[in-house]
Structures are given as C-alpha cells and as structure tokens.
PDB file of C-alpha atoms in Angstrom:
ATOM      1  CA  UNK A   1       0.321   3.854  26.963  1.00  0.00           C
ATOM      2  CA  UNK A   2      -3.468   3.509  27.130  1.00  0.00           C
ATOM      3  CA  UNK A   3      -5.634   2.897  24.084  1.00  0.00           C
ATOM      4  CA  UNK A   4      -6.921   6.489  24.279  1.00  0.00           C
ATOM      5  CA  UNK A   5      -3.348   7.824  24.337  1.00  0.00           C
ATOM      6  CA  UNK A   6      -2.500   5.576  21.376  1.00  0.00           C
ATOM      7  CA  UNK A   7      -5.458   7.011  19.492  1.00  0.00           C
ATOM      8  CA  UNK A   8      -4.152  10.527  20.080  1.00  0.00           C
ATOM      9  CA  UNK A   9      -0.752   9.482  18.713  1.00  0.00           C
ATOM     10  CA  UNK A  10      -1.920   8.006  15.394  1.00  0.00           C
ATOM     11  CA  UNK A  11      -3.838   4.773  16.015  1.00  0.00           C
ATOM     12  CA  UNK A  12      -6.773   6.163  13.988  1.00  0.00           C
ATOM     13  CA  UNK A  13      -4.674   7.251  10.997  1.00  0.00           C
ATOM     14  CA  UNK A  14      -6.072   4.477   8.771  1.00  0.00           C
ATOM     15  CA  UNK A  15      -9.714   4.842   9.855  1.00  0.00           C
ATOM     16  CA  UNK A  16     -10.452   6.470   6.476  1.00  0.00           C
ATOM     17  CA  UNK A  17      -9.778   3.106   4.814  1.00  0.00           C
ATOM     18  CA  UNK A  18     -12.260   1.013   6.815  1.00  0.00           C
ATOM     19  CA  UNK A  19     -15.133  -0.231   4.634  1.00  0.00           C
ATOM     20  CA  UNK A  20     -15.825  -1.353   1.083  1.00  0.00           C
ATOM     21  CA  UNK A  21     -14.147   0.173  -1.970  1.00  0.00           C
ATOM     22  CA  UNK A  22     -14.015   0.085  -5.739  1.00  0.00           C
ATOM     23  CA  UNK A  23     -10.408   0.529  -6.828  1.00  0.00           C
ATOM     24  CA  UNK A  24      -9.019   1.829 -10.116  1.00  0.00           C
ATOM     25  CA  UNK A  25      -5.504   0.412 -10.530  1.00  0.00           C
ATOM     26  CA  UNK A  26      -2.832   1.800 -12.821  1.00  0.00           C
ATOM     27  CA  UNK A  27       0.408  -0.203 -13.012  1.00  0.00           C
ATOM     28  CA  UNK A  28       3.480   0.097 -15.196  1.00  0.00           C
ATOM     29  CA  UNK A  29       3.595  -2.856 -17.581  1.00  0.00           C
ATOM     30  CA  UNK A  30       7.301  -3.390 -16.770  1.00  0.00           C
ATOM     31  CA  UNK A  31       9.088  -1.906 -13.784  1.00  0.00           C
ATOM     32  CA  UNK A  32      12.598  -0.447 -13.494  1.00  0.00           C
ATOM     33  CA  UNK A  33      13.342  -0.602 -17.219  1.00  0.00           C
ATOM     34  CA  UNK A  34      12.190   2.870 -18.275  1.00  0.00           C
ATOM     35  CA  UNK A  35       8.795   1.618 -19.493  1.00  0.00           C
ATOM     36  CA  UNK A  36       6.061   4.263 -19.826  1.00  0.00           C
ATOM     37  CA  UNK A  37       3.145   1.967 -20.759  1.00  0.00           C
ATOM     38  CA  UNK A  38       0.489   1.670 -18.067  1.00  0.00           C
ATOM     39  CA  UNK A  39      -2.004  -1.166 -17.578  1.00  0.00           C
ATOM     40  CA  UNK A  40      -5.327  -0.127 -16.043  1.00  0.00           C
ATOM     41  CA  UNK A  41      -7.925  -2.332 -14.350  1.00  0.00           C
ATOM     42  CA  UNK A  42     -10.461  -2.261 -11.544  1.00  0.00           C
ATOM     43  CA  UNK A  43     -11.294  -4.440  -8.563  1.00  0.00           C
ATOM     44  CA  UNK A  44     -12.983  -4.458  -5.173  1.00  0.00           C
ATOM     45  CA  UNK A  45     -11.284  -3.956  -1.815  1.00  0.00           C
ATOM     46  CA  UNK A  46     -12.414  -4.023   1.799  1.00  0.00           C
ATOM     47  CA  UNK A  47     -10.728  -3.121   5.090  1.00  0.00           C
ATOM     48  CA  UNK A  48     -11.576  -3.697   8.747  1.00  0.00           C
ATOM     49  CA  UNK A  49     -10.062  -2.897  12.126  1.00  0.00           C
ATOM     50  CA  UNK A  50      -8.333  -5.515  14.284  1.00  0.00           C
ATOM     51  CA  UNK A  51      -6.770  -5.567  17.765  1.00  0.00           C
ATOM     52  CA  UNK A  52      -9.189  -3.015  19.193  1.00  0.00           C
ATOM     53  CA  UNK A  53      -8.174  -0.465  16.567  1.00  0.00           C
ATOM     54  CA  UNK A  54      -4.389  -0.844  16.889  1.00  0.00           C
ATOM     55  CA  UNK A  55      -4.349  -2.510  13.497  1.00  0.00           C
ATOM     56  CA  UNK A  56      -6.326  -3.229  10.377  1.00  0.00           C
ATOM     57  CA  UNK A  57      -6.348  -5.641   7.494  1.00  0.00           C
ATOM     58  CA  UNK A  58      -7.592  -5.262   3.958  1.00  0.00           C
ATOM     59  CA  UNK A  59      -8.154  -7.574   1.037  1.00  0.00           C
ATOM     60  CA  UNK A  60      -8.307  -6.576  -2.600  1.00  0.00           C
ATOM     61  CA  UNK A  61      -8.803  -8.394  -5.859  1.00  0.00           C
ATOM     62  CA  UNK A  62      -6.010  -7.600  -8.311  1.00  0.00           C
ATOM     63  CA  UNK A  63      -7.482  -8.168 -11.796  1.00  0.00           C
ATOM     64  CA  UNK A  64      -4.297  -8.119 -13.854  1.00  0.00           C
ATOM     65  CA  UNK A  65      -4.775  -9.008 -17.536  1.00  0.00           C
ATOM     66  CA  UNK A  66      -2.457 -12.007 -17.117  1.00  0.00           C
ATOM     67  CA  UNK A  67      -4.612 -13.359 -14.294  1.00  0.00           C
ATOM     68  CA  UNK A  68      -6.300 -12.209 -11.092  1.00  0.00           C
ATOM     69  CA  UNK A  69      -5.086 -12.793  -7.550  1.00  0.00           C
ATOM     70  CA  UNK A  70      -5.975 -11.670  -4.026  1.00  0.00           C
ATOM     71  CA  UNK A  71      -3.794  -9.311  -2.026  1.00  0.00           C
ATOM     72  CA  UNK A  72      -3.909  -8.230   1.588  1.00  0.00           C
ATOM     73  CA  UNK A  73      -2.127  -5.701   3.783  1.00  0.00           C
ATOM     74  CA  UNK A  74      -1.758  -6.150   7.536  1.00  0.00           C
ATOM     75  CA  UNK A  75      -1.158  -2.806   9.283  1.00  0.00           C
ATOM     76  CA  UNK A  76      -0.087  -2.543  12.921  1.00  0.00           C
ATOM     77  CA  UNK A  77       0.292   0.621  14.981  1.00  0.00           C
ATOM     78  CA  UNK A  78       3.028   0.806  17.644  1.00  0.00           C
ATOM     79  CA  UNK A  79       1.856   3.209  20.398  1.00  0.00           C
ATOM     80  CA  UNK A  80       5.394   3.461  21.813  1.00  0.00           C
ATOM     81  CA  UNK A  81       6.909   4.803  18.568  1.00  0.00           C
ATOM     82  CA  UNK A  82       3.840   6.303  16.854  1.00  0.00           C
ATOM     83  CA  UNK A  83       4.762   4.349  13.719  1.00  0.00           C
ATOM     84  CA  UNK A  84       2.782   1.982  11.544  1.00  0.00           C
ATOM     85  CA  UNK A  85       4.258  -1.246  10.172  1.00  0.00           C
ATOM     86  CA  UNK A  86       2.687  -2.609   6.981  1.00  0.00           C
ATOM     87  CA  UNK A  87       3.013  -6.154   5.662  1.00  0.00           C
ATOM     88  CA  UNK A  88       1.849  -7.109   2.144  1.00  0.00           C
ATOM     89  CA  UNK A  89       0.890 -10.668   1.218  1.00  0.00           C
ATOM     90  CA  UNK A  90      -0.905 -12.197  -1.738  1.00  0.00           C
ATOM     91  CA  UNK A  91      -2.382 -15.458  -2.960  1.00  0.00           C
ATOM     92  CA  UNK A  92       0.386 -16.093  -5.520  1.00  0.00           C
ATOM     93  CA  UNK A  93       2.927 -16.738  -2.727  1.00  0.00           C
ATOM     94  CA  UNK A  94       1.175 -16.402   0.653  1.00  0.00           C
ATOM     95  CA  UNK A  95       3.996 -15.117   2.856  1.00  0.00           C
ATOM     96  CA  UNK A  96       4.473 -11.787   4.637  1.00  0.00           C
ATOM     97  CA  UNK A  97       6.653  -9.545   2.497  1.00  0.00           C
ATOM     98  CA  UNK A  98       9.304  -7.344   4.177  1.00  0.00           C
ATOM     99  CA  UNK A  99       7.698  -4.608   6.278  1.00  0.00           C
ATOM    100  CA  UNK A 100       7.132  -0.974   5.382  1.00  0.00           C
ATOM    101  CA  UNK A 101       7.325   1.518   8.281  1.00  0.00           C
ATOM    102  CA  UNK A 102       6.041   5.074   8.470  1.00  0.00           C
ATOM    103  CA  UNK A 103       3.425   7.507   9.658  1.00  0.00           C
ATOM    104  CA  UNK A 104       0.977  10.218   8.667  1.00  0.00           C
ATOM    105  CA  UNK A 105       1.697  13.931   8.625  1.00  0.00           C
ATOM    106  CA  UNK A 106       0.728  16.979   6.580  1.00  0.00           C
ATOM    107  CA  UNK A 107      -2.272  15.195   5.069  1.00  0.00           C
ATOM    108  CA  UNK A 108      -0.524  12.072   3.798  1.00  0.00           C
ATOM    109  CA  UNK A 109       1.019   8.828   4.980  1.00  0.00           C
ATOM    110  CA  UNK A 110       4.526   7.865   3.852  1.00  0.00           C
ATOM    111  CA  UNK A 111       5.972   4.387   4.397  1.00  0.00           C
ATOM    112  CA  UNK A 112       9.440   3.031   3.536  1.00  0.00           C
ATOM    113  CA  UNK A 113      11.023  -0.371   3.333  1.00  0.00           C
ATOM    114  CA  UNK A 114      13.738  -2.475   1.774  1.00  0.00           C
ATOM    115  CA  UNK A 115      12.909  -5.367  -0.542  1.00  0.00           C
ATOM    116  CA  UNK A 116      14.118  -6.959  -3.744  1.00  0.00           C
ATOM    117  CA  UNK A 117      12.743  -6.935  -7.275  1.00  0.00           C
ATOM    118  CA  UNK A 118      13.837  -9.572  -9.774  1.00  0.00           C
ATOM    119  CA  UNK A 119      16.760 -10.420  -7.498  1.00  0.00           C
ATOM    120  CA  UNK A 120      17.999  -6.840  -7.075  1.00  0.00           C
ATOM    121  CA  UNK A 121      17.809  -4.865  -3.812  1.00  0.00           C
ATOM    122  CA  UNK A 122      15.379  -1.950  -3.914  1.00  0.00           C
ATOM    123  CA  UNK A 123      13.950   0.699  -1.611  1.00  0.00           C
ATOM    124  CA  UNK A 124      10.136   0.844  -1.659  1.00  0.00           C
ATOM    125  CA  UNK A 125       7.892   3.797  -0.836  1.00  0.00           C
ATOM    126  CA  UNK A 126       4.108   3.853  -0.328  1.00  0.00           C
ATOM    127  CA  UNK A 127       2.187   7.125  -0.144  1.00  0.00           C
ATOM    128  CA  UNK A 128      -1.432   7.485   0.996  1.00  0.00           C
ATOM    129  CA  UNK A 129      -3.018  10.822   0.053  1.00  0.00           C
ATOM    130  CA  UNK A 130      -6.267  12.644  -0.675  1.00  0.00           C
ATOM    131  CA  UNK A 131      -8.027  10.857   2.192  1.00  0.00           C
ATOM    132  CA  UNK A 132     -11.726  11.753   2.274  1.00  0.00           C
ATOM    133  CA  UNK A 133     -14.952  10.061   3.305  1.00  0.00           C
ATOM    134  CA  UNK A 134     -15.618   8.736  -0.191  1.00  0.00           C
ATOM    135  CA  UNK A 135     -12.183   8.496  -1.805  1.00  0.00           C
ATOM    136  CA  UNK A 136      -8.437   8.178  -1.277  1.00  0.00           C
ATOM    137  CA  UNK A 137      -5.293   7.469  -3.279  1.00  0.00           C
ATOM    138  CA  UNK A 138      -2.266   5.191  -2.907  1.00  0.00           C
ATOM    139  CA  UNK A 139       0.955   4.945  -4.862  1.00  0.00           C
ATOM    140  CA  UNK A 140       4.004   2.704  -4.857  1.00  0.00           C
ATOM    141  CA  UNK A 141       7.479   3.671  -6.045  1.00  0.00           C
ATOM    142  CA  UNK A 142      10.776   1.767  -6.305  1.00  0.00           C
ATOM    143  CA  UNK A 143      14.320   3.100  -6.028  1.00  0.00           C
ATOM    144  CA  UNK A 144      17.472   1.247  -7.070  1.00  0.00           C
ATOM    145  CA  UNK A 145      19.784   3.970  -5.729  1.00  0.00           C
ATOM    146  CA  UNK A 146      18.753   3.989  -2.045  1.00  0.00           C
ATOM    147  CA  UNK A 147      16.148   6.723  -2.527  1.00  0.00           C
ATOM    148  CA  UNK A 148      18.008   9.216  -4.703  1.00  0.00           C
ATOM    149  CA  UNK A 149      15.514   8.686  -7.550  1.00  0.00           C
ATOM    150  CA  UNK A 150      12.119   6.992  -7.628  1.00  0.00           C
ATOM    151  CA  UNK A 151       9.963   5.267 -10.230  1.00  0.00           C
ATOM    152  CA  UNK A 152       6.267   5.349  -9.392  1.00  0.00           C
ATOM    153  CA  UNK A 153       5.004   2.057 -10.778  1.00  0.00           C
ATOM    154  CA  UNK A 154       1.532   1.492  -9.297  1.00  0.00           C
ATOM    155  CA  UNK A 155      -1.279   3.832  -8.309  1.00  0.00           C
ATOM    156  CA  UNK A 156      -4.713   3.095  -6.930  1.00  0.00           C
ATOM    157  CA  UNK A 157      -7.697   5.418  -6.762  1.00  0.00           C
ATOM    158  CA  UNK A 158     -10.254   4.288  -4.173  1.00  0.00           C
ATOM    159  CA  UNK A 159     -13.954   5.171  -4.393  1.00  0.00           C
ATOM    160  CA  UNK A 160     -16.213   4.211  -1.498  1.00  0.00           C
ATOM    161  CA  UNK A 161     -18.564   1.381  -2.507  1.00  0.00           C
ATOM    162  CA  UNK A 162     -20.580   1.521   0.737  1.00  0.00           C
TER     163      UNK A 162
END
C-alpha cells in the first residue's frame, strides 16, 4: 500500500494532535476501589509526526501533587490493517507498556488493550473525542471484568497552546 493509500485509510487520524498543548488533567485519586475524589492539575504537551506520517510521538508533563514526571505515547499506523497501535511510557519506569490497538470512526478514536494494575489483570480503554483545531479530549477507563463494566479514571482536556 502506498503512503497516499495509507493516508486514505487512517494514517492522518491523529493529525489533530500535532503541535503544542496546554492540558487540564483530572484523575481519580485511587483507582478501582470505588473512589469518587478527583485530583486536578495542568501541564504542557507536544506531539509531532514520525515515519513520514505513519506514526507520531508526544510528550507531556504530568504534574501530580505527589511529584511530576514525563510521559510519552508512541503511535504507529498499520496501513495493512487500518489500525493504530499505541505504546505508553514514562520517566518513572522507562519501558514500553503493553500496546493499545484501535481506530477512529464516528468522530472518535477508541483503543483497547490488556494490562495489569496493582498486580491484577485489567482491560484498558482510551477514547479520543471532540477533536477540533484548538481543542480535543482524551479519557482512560479500566475494567476488571473483561469489559462488562468500566471505571473512567483519567481525563484530559487539551487546549492548543500554539
């Protein structure tokens, strides 16, 4: 498949994210215990294309009250399947976390993966929505019952910085 065919099949899905952002984070204080207390904080983020547009990478500063760290997502588009694979990593333990796989449709991107949280297996879901030139939204949810129920535990509201 040529690069132009790949573009027609989703390679530009994350173009909205390229650039500099101010991010408003909202994260549950404790996850998967029924907690309803949210911690809110802000931080910068930036994203750029790689591999001629078949991927991108971002970096964001996570200013948690207990201490800041840097996080980054590597996103790769597979022209053969039309799917994106996302890998999270951060400065606290710089390894690639298990991948999330998904695609965009009906105005949002949905990505799924299997991981563990505090030693327990979980299903993870990311949703990208409200993509516009100057803003977008992201949310993360965990499931302990293979996707029957979900706990949204982190949201981010992006505002274009430049």
